[in-house]
Amino acid sequence: MRCLSKTFKSILLAGILAASSLEASPKAKAEAMSFYNLGQFQEAKERFLELSRANPQDPELNFYLGRSALEVKDYDTAIAAFDRVLMVDPAHARTRLEVARVYFERGYFELALKELDLVLSGKLPVNVRESVQSFRDRIEKGMSRHTWSAALLVGIEHDSNVNNDIGGKSFILPSLQLPLEGNTQKSDYNSYQGVILNHAYDMGERGGWAWESGLSAFNKSYFDQSANNLSLASLTTGPAYAHGSHKLSFPVSFDKIYLGSEGYVDVLSGGVKYKQAFSASWMGEAGILGRANDYVSKYRTRDSKEIFTYLGSKIALGEKNPWLFSLYVSHRDVNAKENIRTDVNLNEWSYKAELSKELWAKTRASVGYVRKESRYQDYDTLFLSKRDDSENRYELGLTYEISQKSLIGLSYANIHHRSNHGPFTYDKETLAAYYVWNFW
């Protein structure tokens, strides 16, 4: 009899819900949805709240009320609305995912995991299951004081002008009025590999102070021009403080760089970096770093100290499938430890802009532009002037997401480097294909 009673109540409740849902004006629903689709969530929440009060058991109204409330961080209203949906349909996976998101944003990680486990216990499309599982894994990582991430990069590249040569063009050496010929350009292929390992230890209660460390290595090997082979090993470590949408870090880094098969330069740096999320779609960052560049004895006259500063912003334009736009400006002030060379002391400004968008499922295209201006401070007696360089770099990129942990990509760059000192004017193109695997 109890089973029959519960069944009767369920049927009666479903009938009431169906009847009450008819009471909501289609026009009022459409107006509320228009605010929701435009991203005006506060107005959408107020409209759906009015409709829900008149139709408290309408699951569609309550779902969009919960979604709108969640977007404006009104968690109590969101949970109450989602609970009313689940009273009608306890197996509604989309609603349980939103409930898990509420718990996650409020820091109730155990409750969020329970909701996700309920979703994963049901039947889901493969791509949805992967997304839910990825979200669950991220929460579990967030519950631990230790957070790890790692990635592997492999690729192959063609460089049309490996040595950045002037390319057989003639130029005049002003001090002697001597005409000289540039070297013949050489093109070559190279293969490259990189690995990154990051670790963070939370010294507080899932927030506040943390100690962050990163280890990376990179190698580029040319098929013919082995003198240009490049190897890099880098270690970064230091404290960081995060609160709400703000993050302040104090990294110290040591880089060891090899050129060809020999050591080239050691770089020790340290400074301050700051990030802030102004909204869900807008992030800004800035930093200042001091660097000491110590070359091996063969290149000792290039030793220098520098101050590097940067300011940047990233923004998502549009609600559905947004354009991603980033803009960065940086400055280097380099000073030689010994004033022997004329090509060390410099002031350099760099500007970078990039725009990207998902063209179709899992495929993203990007276009970028970099402008670099280098002003050398010392007078060169051979060229009878101070060296003044500029560079324009045009970039195109295309990536395809194989899975949530891996992607393949193509990148193209067209580079025009100009200088008032003849040998440093050159053009080049690079084309690369690569694979990235996030294996941790």
Coordinates of C-alpha atoms in Angstrom, one line a residue:
M1 CA 0.0 0.0 0.0
R2 CA 2.9 2.4 0.8
C3 CA 4.3 1.8 -2.7
L4 CA 0.9 2.5 -4.3
S5 CA 0.6 5.6 -2.1
K6 CA 4.0 6.9 -3.3
T7 CA 3.2 6.1 -6.9
F8 CA -0.1 8.0 -6.6
K9 CA 1.6 11.0 -5.0
S10 CA 4.2 11.0 -7.8
I11 CA 1.5 10.9 -10.5
L12 CA -0.5 13.6 -8.7
L13 CA 2.6 15.8 -8.4
A14 CA 3.4 15.3 -12.1
G15 CA -0.1 16.3 -13.0
I16 CA 0.0 19.4 -10.8
L17 CA 3.4 20.4 -12.4
A18 CA 2.0 19.9 -15.9
A19 CA -1.0 22.0 -15.1
S20 CA 0.9 24.8 -13.4
S21 CA 3.5 25.0 -16.2
L22 CA 0.6 25.9 -18.5
E23 CA -0.1 29.0 -16.4
A24 CA 3.2 30.7 -17.3
S25 CA 2.7 33.1 -20.2
P26 CA 4.7 32.1 -23.3
K27 CA 5.5 35.8 -23.9
A28 CA 6.8 36.2 -20.3
K29 CA 9.0 33.1 -20.7
A30 CA 10.4 34.4 -24.0
E31 CA 11.3 37.7 -22.4
A32 CA 13.1 36.1 -19.6
M33 CA 14.9 33.7 -21.9
S34 CA 16.0 36.7 -24.1
F35 CA 17.7 38.3 -21.1
Y36 CA 19.3 35.0 -20.3
N37 CA 20.6 34.4 -23.8
L38 CA 22.0 38.0 -23.9
G39 CA 24.0 37.3 -20.7
Q40 CA 22.0 39.8 -18.7
F41 CA 21.7 37.3 -15.8
Q42 CA 20.5 39.7 -13.1
E43 CA 17.5 40.8 -15.1
A44 CA 16.9 37.2 -16.2
K45 CA 17.0 36.1 -12.5
E46 CA 14.4 38.6 -11.6
R47 CA 12.1 37.7 -14.5
F48 CA 12.4 33.9 -13.8
L49 CA 11.9 34.5 -10.1
E50 CA 8.6 36.3 -10.8
L51 CA 7.5 33.4 -13.1
S52 CA 8.6 30.8 -10.6
R53 CA 6.6 32.3 -7.8
A54 CA 3.5 32.1 -9.9
N55 CA 4.5 28.6 -11.1
P56 CA 6.6 27.1 -8.3
Q57 CA 6.6 23.6 -9.6
D58 CA 7.6 24.3 -13.2
P59 CA 10.9 22.5 -13.7
E60 CA 12.0 24.6 -16.8
L61 CA 11.4 27.9 -15.0
N62 CA 13.2 26.7 -11.9
F63 CA 16.2 25.4 -13.9
Y64 CA 16.8 28.8 -15.7
L65 CA 16.1 30.6 -12.4
G66 CA 18.9 28.5 -10.8
R67 CA 21.3 29.1 -13.8
S68 CA 20.7 32.9 -13.8
A69 CA 21.1 33.1 -10.0
L70 CA 24.3 31.0 -10.2
E71 CA 25.8 33.4 -12.8
V72 CA 25.3 36.4 -10.4
K73 CA 26.6 34.4 -7.4
D74 CA 23.2 34.2 -5.6
Y75 CA 23.9 30.7 -4.4
D76 CA 20.9 30.4 -2.0
T77 CA 18.4 31.2 -4.7
A78 CA 20.2 28.9 -7.1
I79 CA 20.2 25.9 -4.8
A80 CA 16.5 26.4 -3.9
A81 CA 15.5 26.5 -7.6
F82 CA 17.6 23.4 -8.5
D83 CA 16.1 21.5 -5.5
R84 CA 12.6 22.2 -6.9
V85 CA 13.7 20.7 -10.3
L86 CA 15.1 17.6 -8.6
M87 CA 11.8 17.1 -6.7
V88 CA 10.2 16.5 -10.1
D89 CA 13.1 14.7 -11.8
P90 CA 15.7 13.4 -9.3
A91 CA 17.7 11.9 -12.2
H92 CA 18.0 15.2 -14.1
A93 CA 21.8 15.1 -14.8
R94 CA 22.1 18.8 -16.0
T95 CA 20.6 20.1 -12.8
R96 CA 22.8 17.9 -10.6
L97 CA 25.8 19.2 -12.5
E98 CA 24.7 22.8 -11.8
V99 CA 24.3 21.9 -8.1
A100 CA 27.8 20.4 -8.1
R101 CA 29.0 23.7 -9.6
V102 CA 27.3 25.7 -6.8
Y103 CA 28.9 23.5 -4.1
F104 CA 32.3 23.8 -5.9
E105 CA 32.2 27.6 -6.0
R106 CA 31.2 27.7 -2.3
G107 CA 34.1 25.4 -1.4
Y108 CA 31.9 22.4 -0.4
F109 CA 34.0 19.9 -2.3
E110 CA 32.7 16.7 -0.7
L111 CA 29.1 17.7 -1.6
A112 CA 30.1 18.5 -5.1
L113 CA 31.7 15.1 -5.5
K114 CA 28.6 13.4 -4.3
E115 CA 26.5 15.1 -6.9
L116 CA 29.0 14.3 -9.7
D117 CA 29.0 10.6 -8.6
L118 CA 25.2 10.5 -9.0
V119 CA 25.5 12.0 -12.5
L120 CA 28.3 9.5 -13.4
S121 CA 26.2 6.6 -12.2
G122 CA 23.7 7.2 -15.0
K123 CA 23.8 6.9 -18.7
L124 CA 25.7 9.7 -20.4
P125 CA 27.1 10.4 -23.9
V126 CA 30.9 9.7 -24.0
N127 CA 31.9 13.3 -24.4
V128 CA 29.7 14.4 -21.5
R129 CA 31.0 11.7 -19.3
E130 CA 34.6 12.8 -20.1
S131 CA 33.8 16.4 -19.2
V132 CA 32.1 15.4 -15.9
Q133 CA 34.9 13.0 -15.0
S134 CA 37.4 15.8 -15.7
F135 CA 35.5 18.2 -13.5
R136 CA 35.5 15.6 -10.7
D137 CA 39.2 15.0 -11.1
R138 CA 39.8 18.7 -10.8
I139 CA 37.8 18.9 -7.6
E140 CA 39.7 16.0 -6.1
K141 CA 43.0 17.7 -7.0
G142 CA 41.7 20.9 -5.3
M143 CA 41.0 19.0 -2.1
S144 CA 44.6 18.0 -1.8
R145 CA 47.4 20.3 -0.5
H146 CA 49.6 19.0 -3.3
T147 CA 48.6 19.9 -6.9
W148 CA 50.5 18.5 -9.9
S149 CA 50.4 19.1 -13.6
A150 CA 52.6 18.0 -16.5
A151 CA 52.8 18.3 -20.2
L152 CA 54.8 17.0 -23.1
L153 CA 55.5 18.8 -26.4
V154 CA 57.0 17.3 -29.6
G155 CA 57.2 18.9 -33.0
I156 CA 59.0 19.5 -36.2
E157 CA 59.7 22.9 -37.8
H158 CA 61.1 24.3 -41.1
D159 CA 63.1 27.6 -40.9
S160 CA 63.8 29.4 -44.1
N161 CA 66.7 31.4 -42.7
V162 CA 68.4 29.5 -39.9
N163 CA 71.2 31.9 -39.2
N164 CA 69.1 35.0 -39.6
D165 CA 71.4 36.2 -42.4
I166 CA 71.0 39.2 -44.6
G167 CA 70.8 36.8 -47.5
G168 CA 73.5 37.8 -50.0
K169 CA 72.5 41.5 -50.1
S170 CA 75.3 44.0 -50.2
F171 CA 75.8 46.7 -47.6
I172 CA 78.4 49.4 -46.8
L173 CA 80.6 49.5 -43.8
P174 CA 80.5 53.3 -43.2
S175 CA 83.8 53.7 -41.3
L176 CA 85.8 52.3 -44.3
Q177 CA 83.3 52.9 -47.1
L178 CA 83.8 49.3 -47.8
P179 CA 81.0 47.3 -49.7
L180 CA 80.4 43.9 -48.3
E181 CA 78.2 40.9 -49.2
G182 CA 75.9 39.2 -46.8
N183 CA 76.0 35.4 -46.3
T184 CA 73.8 33.1 -48.4
Q185 CA 70.6 32.2 -46.6
K186 CA 70.4 28.6 -45.3
S187 CA 67.1 26.8 -44.6
D188 CA 66.8 23.7 -42.4
Y189 CA 64.4 21.5 -40.5
N190 CA 64.6 20.9 -36.8
S191 CA 62.8 18.6 -34.4
Y192 CA 62.0 19.8 -30.9
Q193 CA 60.8 18.4 -27.6
G194 CA 59.7 19.9 -24.4
V195 CA 58.5 18.8 -21.0
I196 CA 56.9 20.8 -18.2
L197 CA 56.3 19.7 -14.6
N198 CA 54.5 22.0 -12.1
H199 CA 53.7 21.5 -8.4
A200 CA 51.9 23.7 -5.9
Y201 CA 51.7 23.1 -2.1
D202 CA 48.8 24.8 -0.4
M203 CA 50.1 26.2 3.0
G204 CA 46.6 27.3 4.1
E205 CA 43.2 25.8 3.9
R206 CA 42.7 25.6 0.2
G207 CA 43.5 29.2 -0.5
G208 CA 45.8 31.9 0.8
W209 CA 49.6 31.1 0.7
A210 CA 51.0 28.4 -1.5
W211 CA 54.5 27.4 -2.6
E212 CA 54.7 26.9 -6.4
S213 CA 57.5 25.2 -8.3
G214 CA 58.0 24.4 -12.0
L215 CA 60.6 22.4 -13.9
S216 CA 60.9 22.5 -17.6
A217 CA 63.3 21.3 -20.3
F218 CA 63.4 22.0 -24.0
N219 CA 65.6 20.8 -26.9
K220 CA 65.8 21.8 -30.6
S221 CA 68.0 19.8 -33.0
Y222 CA 68.6 20.9 -36.6
F223 CA 69.0 18.3 -39.3
D224 CA 72.0 20.1 -40.9
Q225 CA 72.9 23.3 -39.0
S226 CA 73.9 21.6 -35.7
A227 CA 75.7 24.7 -34.5
N228 CA 72.2 26.2 -33.9
N229 CA 71.0 23.4 -31.7
L230 CA 69.4 24.7 -28.6
S231 CA 68.8 23.1 -25.2
L232 CA 67.3 24.7 -22.1
A233 CA 66.7 23.6 -18.5
S234 CA 64.7 25.8 -16.2
L235 CA 63.7 25.7 -12.5
T236 CA 61.3 28.2 -11.0
T237 CA 60.1 28.2 -7.3
G238 CA 58.6 30.7 -4.9
P239 CA 55.6 31.6 -2.7
A240 CA 52.3 32.9 -4.0
Y241 CA 49.2 34.3 -2.4
A242 CA 45.7 34.0 -3.8
H243 CA 42.6 35.5 -2.5
G244 CA 39.3 35.7 -4.5
S245 CA 40.1 36.9 -8.0
H246 CA 43.6 38.1 -7.0
K247 CA 47.0 36.3 -7.1
L248 CA 50.4 37.6 -6.2
S249 CA 53.5 35.5 -6.7
F250 CA 57.2 35.9 -6.0
P251 CA 59.1 33.5 -8.4
V252 CA 62.8 32.9 -8.4
S253 CA 64.2 31.1 -11.6
F254 CA 67.4 29.6 -12.8
D255 CA 67.8 28.8 -16.5
K256 CA 70.7 27.0 -18.1
I257 CA 71.0 27.3 -21.9
Y258 CA 73.2 25.4 -24.3
L259 CA 73.9 26.4 -27.9
G260 CA 75.3 23.8 -30.2
S261 CA 76.9 21.2 -27.9
E262 CA 78.4 23.8 -25.6
G263 CA 77.2 25.8 -22.6
Y264 CA 76.1 29.3 -23.5
V265 CA 74.5 31.3 -20.7
D266 CA 73.1 30.9 -17.2
V267 CA 70.2 33.2 -16.3
L268 CA 69.2 33.9 -12.6
S269 CA 66.0 35.9 -12.2
G270 CA 63.5 36.9 -9.5
G271 CA 60.6 39.3 -9.1
V272 CA 56.9 39.9 -8.6
K273 CA 53.9 38.8 -10.7
Y274 CA 50.3 39.8 -10.2
K275 CA 47.1 38.4 -11.8
Q276 CA 43.5 39.5 -11.4
A277 CA 40.2 38.2 -12.8
F278 CA 38.1 41.3 -13.3
S279 CA 35.2 39.1 -14.4
A280 CA 34.5 35.7 -15.7
S281 CA 35.6 36.8 -19.2
W282 CA 38.4 39.4 -18.4
M283 CA 41.8 38.7 -16.8
G284 CA 44.8 41.0 -16.4
E285 CA 48.4 40.5 -15.3
A286 CA 51.6 42.4 -14.7
G287 CA 55.1 41.7 -13.5
I288 CA 58.6 43.0 -12.9
L289 CA 61.6 40.7 -12.9
G290 CA 65.3 41.3 -12.4
R291 CA 67.8 39.1 -14.4
A292 CA 71.5 38.4 -14.3
N293 CA 72.8 36.9 -17.6
D294 CA 76.2 35.1 -17.1
Y295 CA 77.7 33.7 -20.2
V296 CA 80.4 31.1 -20.4
S297 CA 84.0 32.3 -20.7
K298 CA 83.9 32.2 -24.5
Y299 CA 81.1 34.8 -24.5
R300 CA 81.9 36.6 -21.2
T301 CA 81.9 40.1 -22.7
R302 CA 78.1 39.7 -23.2
D303 CA 77.4 39.4 -19.4
S304 CA 74.6 41.7 -18.4
K305 CA 71.9 42.6 -15.9
E306 CA 68.4 43.6 -16.9
I307 CA 65.0 44.6 -15.7
F308 CA 62.0 43.1 -17.5
T309 CA 58.5 44.4 -17.0
Y310 CA 55.2 43.4 -18.7
L311 CA 51.5 44.3 -18.6
G312 CA 48.9 42.2 -20.3
S313 CA 45.2 41.4 -20.6
K314 CA 43.0 38.6 -21.9
I315 CA 39.3 38.9 -22.6
A316 CA 36.5 36.7 -24.1
L317 CA 34.3 38.6 -26.5
G318 CA 30.8 37.2 -26.8
E319 CA 28.7 34.7 -24.8
K320 CA 28.6 31.7 -27.1
N321 CA 31.8 30.5 -28.8
P322 CA 33.5 33.8 -27.9
W323 CA 36.5 35.4 -29.6
L324 CA 39.5 35.3 -27.3
F325 CA 41.7 38.4 -27.4
S326 CA 45.0 39.1 -25.7
L327 CA 47.2 42.1 -25.6
Y328 CA 50.6 42.4 -24.0
V329 CA 53.3 45.0 -23.8
S330 CA 56.8 44.4 -22.3
H331 CA 60.0 46.3 -21.8
R332 CA 63.6 45.2 -21.3
D333 CA 66.4 47.5 -19.9
V334 CA 69.7 45.7 -20.4
N335 CA 73.0 46.9 -19.0
A336 CA 76.4 45.3 -19.7
K337 CA 78.6 44.3 -16.7
E338 CA 81.6 45.4 -18.8
N339 CA 81.4 48.1 -21.5
I340 CA 83.4 46.3 -24.1
R341 CA 80.8 45.5 -26.7
T342 CA 78.4 47.9 -28.4
D343 CA 75.6 45.3 -28.8
V344 CA 74.6 44.6 -25.2
N345 CA 73.3 47.8 -23.6
L346 CA 69.8 48.4 -24.9
N347 CA 66.2 49.4 -24.3
E348 CA 63.6 47.1 -26.0
W349 CA 59.9 47.4 -26.2
S350 CA 57.7 44.5 -27.4
Y351 CA 54.0 44.5 -28.2
K352 CA 51.9 41.4 -28.9
A353 CA 48.3 41.0 -29.9
E354 CA 46.5 37.7 -30.6
L355 CA 42.9 36.8 -31.6
S356 CA 41.5 33.3 -31.6
K357 CA 38.2 31.6 -32.1
E358 CA 36.8 28.0 -32.3
L359 CA 35.9 27.6 -35.9
W360 CA 34.1 24.3 -35.4
A361 CA 34.0 21.6 -32.8
K362 CA 37.4 21.2 -31.2
T363 CA 39.3 23.2 -33.8
R364 CA 40.6 26.7 -33.0
A365 CA 42.3 29.2 -35.2
S366 CA 44.5 32.1 -34.1
V367 CA 46.1 35.1 -35.7
G368 CA 48.8 37.2 -33.9
Y369 CA 51.1 40.1 -34.4
V370 CA 54.3 41.0 -32.5
R371 CA 56.2 44.3 -32.8
K372 CA 59.7 44.6 -31.3
E373 CA 61.8 47.8 -31.1
S374 CA 65.4 47.6 -29.9
R375 CA 67.5 50.7 -29.2
Y376 CA 71.2 50.1 -28.5
Q377 CA 72.9 52.6 -26.2
D378 CA 76.5 52.5 -27.4
Y379 CA 78.0 54.1 -30.5
D380 CA 79.5 51.6 -32.9
T381 CA 82.7 52.9 -34.5
L382 CA 82.5 50.6 -37.5
F383 CA 79.0 51.7 -38.5
L384 CA 79.4 55.3 -37.1
S385 CA 76.0 55.2 -35.3
K386 CA 74.1 53.5 -32.6
R387 CA 72.3 50.3 -33.7
D388 CA 68.6 50.6 -34.0
D389 CA 66.5 47.4 -34.8
S390 CA 62.9 46.7 -35.3
E391 CA 61.0 43.5 -36.0
N392 CA 57.5 42.7 -37.3
R393 CA 56.3 39.2 -36.7
Y394 CA 53.0 37.8 -38.2
E395 CA 51.6 34.5 -36.8
L396 CA 48.9 32.1 -37.8
G397 CA 47.9 29.0 -35.7
L398 CA 45.5 26.1 -35.9
T399 CA 44.9 23.5 -33.2
Y400 CA 42.6 20.5 -33.0
E401 CA 41.7 19.0 -29.6
I402 CA 42.1 15.2 -29.8
S403 CA 40.9 14.8 -26.2
Q404 CA 40.8 16.8 -23.1
K405 CA 44.4 16.0 -22.5
S406 CA 46.0 16.2 -25.9
L407 CA 46.0 18.3 -29.1
I408 CA 47.8 18.8 -32.4
G409 CA 48.6 22.0 -34.0
L410 CA 50.1 23.9 -36.9
S411 CA 51.9 27.3 -36.6
Y412 CA 53.3 29.7 -39.2
A413 CA 55.3 32.9 -38.7
N414 CA 56.5 35.5 -41.1
I415 CA 59.3 37.7 -39.7
H416 CA 60.8 40.9 -41.0
H417 CA 63.8 42.2 -39.0
R418 CA 65.2 45.6 -39.9
S419 CA 68.3 47.4 -38.7
N420 CA 70.3 50.5 -39.6
H421 CA 73.4 48.2 -39.4
G422 CA 73.2 46.2 -42.6
P423 CA 74.1 42.7 -41.4
F424 CA 71.2 42.6 -39.0
T425 CA 68.5 43.1 -41.6
Y426 CA 66.8 39.8 -42.6
D427 CA 63.6 38.0 -43.4
K428 CA 62.5 34.5 -42.5
E429 CA 59.5 32.2 -42.4
T430 CA 58.9 29.3 -40.0
L431 CA 56.3 26.5 -40.3
A432 CA 55.8 24.0 -37.5
A433 CA 53.6 21.0 -36.6
Y434 CA 53.4 19.8 -33.0
Y435 CA 51.6 17.6 -30.5
V436 CA 50.9 18.4 -26.8
W437 CA 49.9 15.8 -24.2
N438 CA 48.9 16.9 -20.7
F439 CA 49.7 13.6 -18.9
W440 CA 49.1 14.6 -15.3

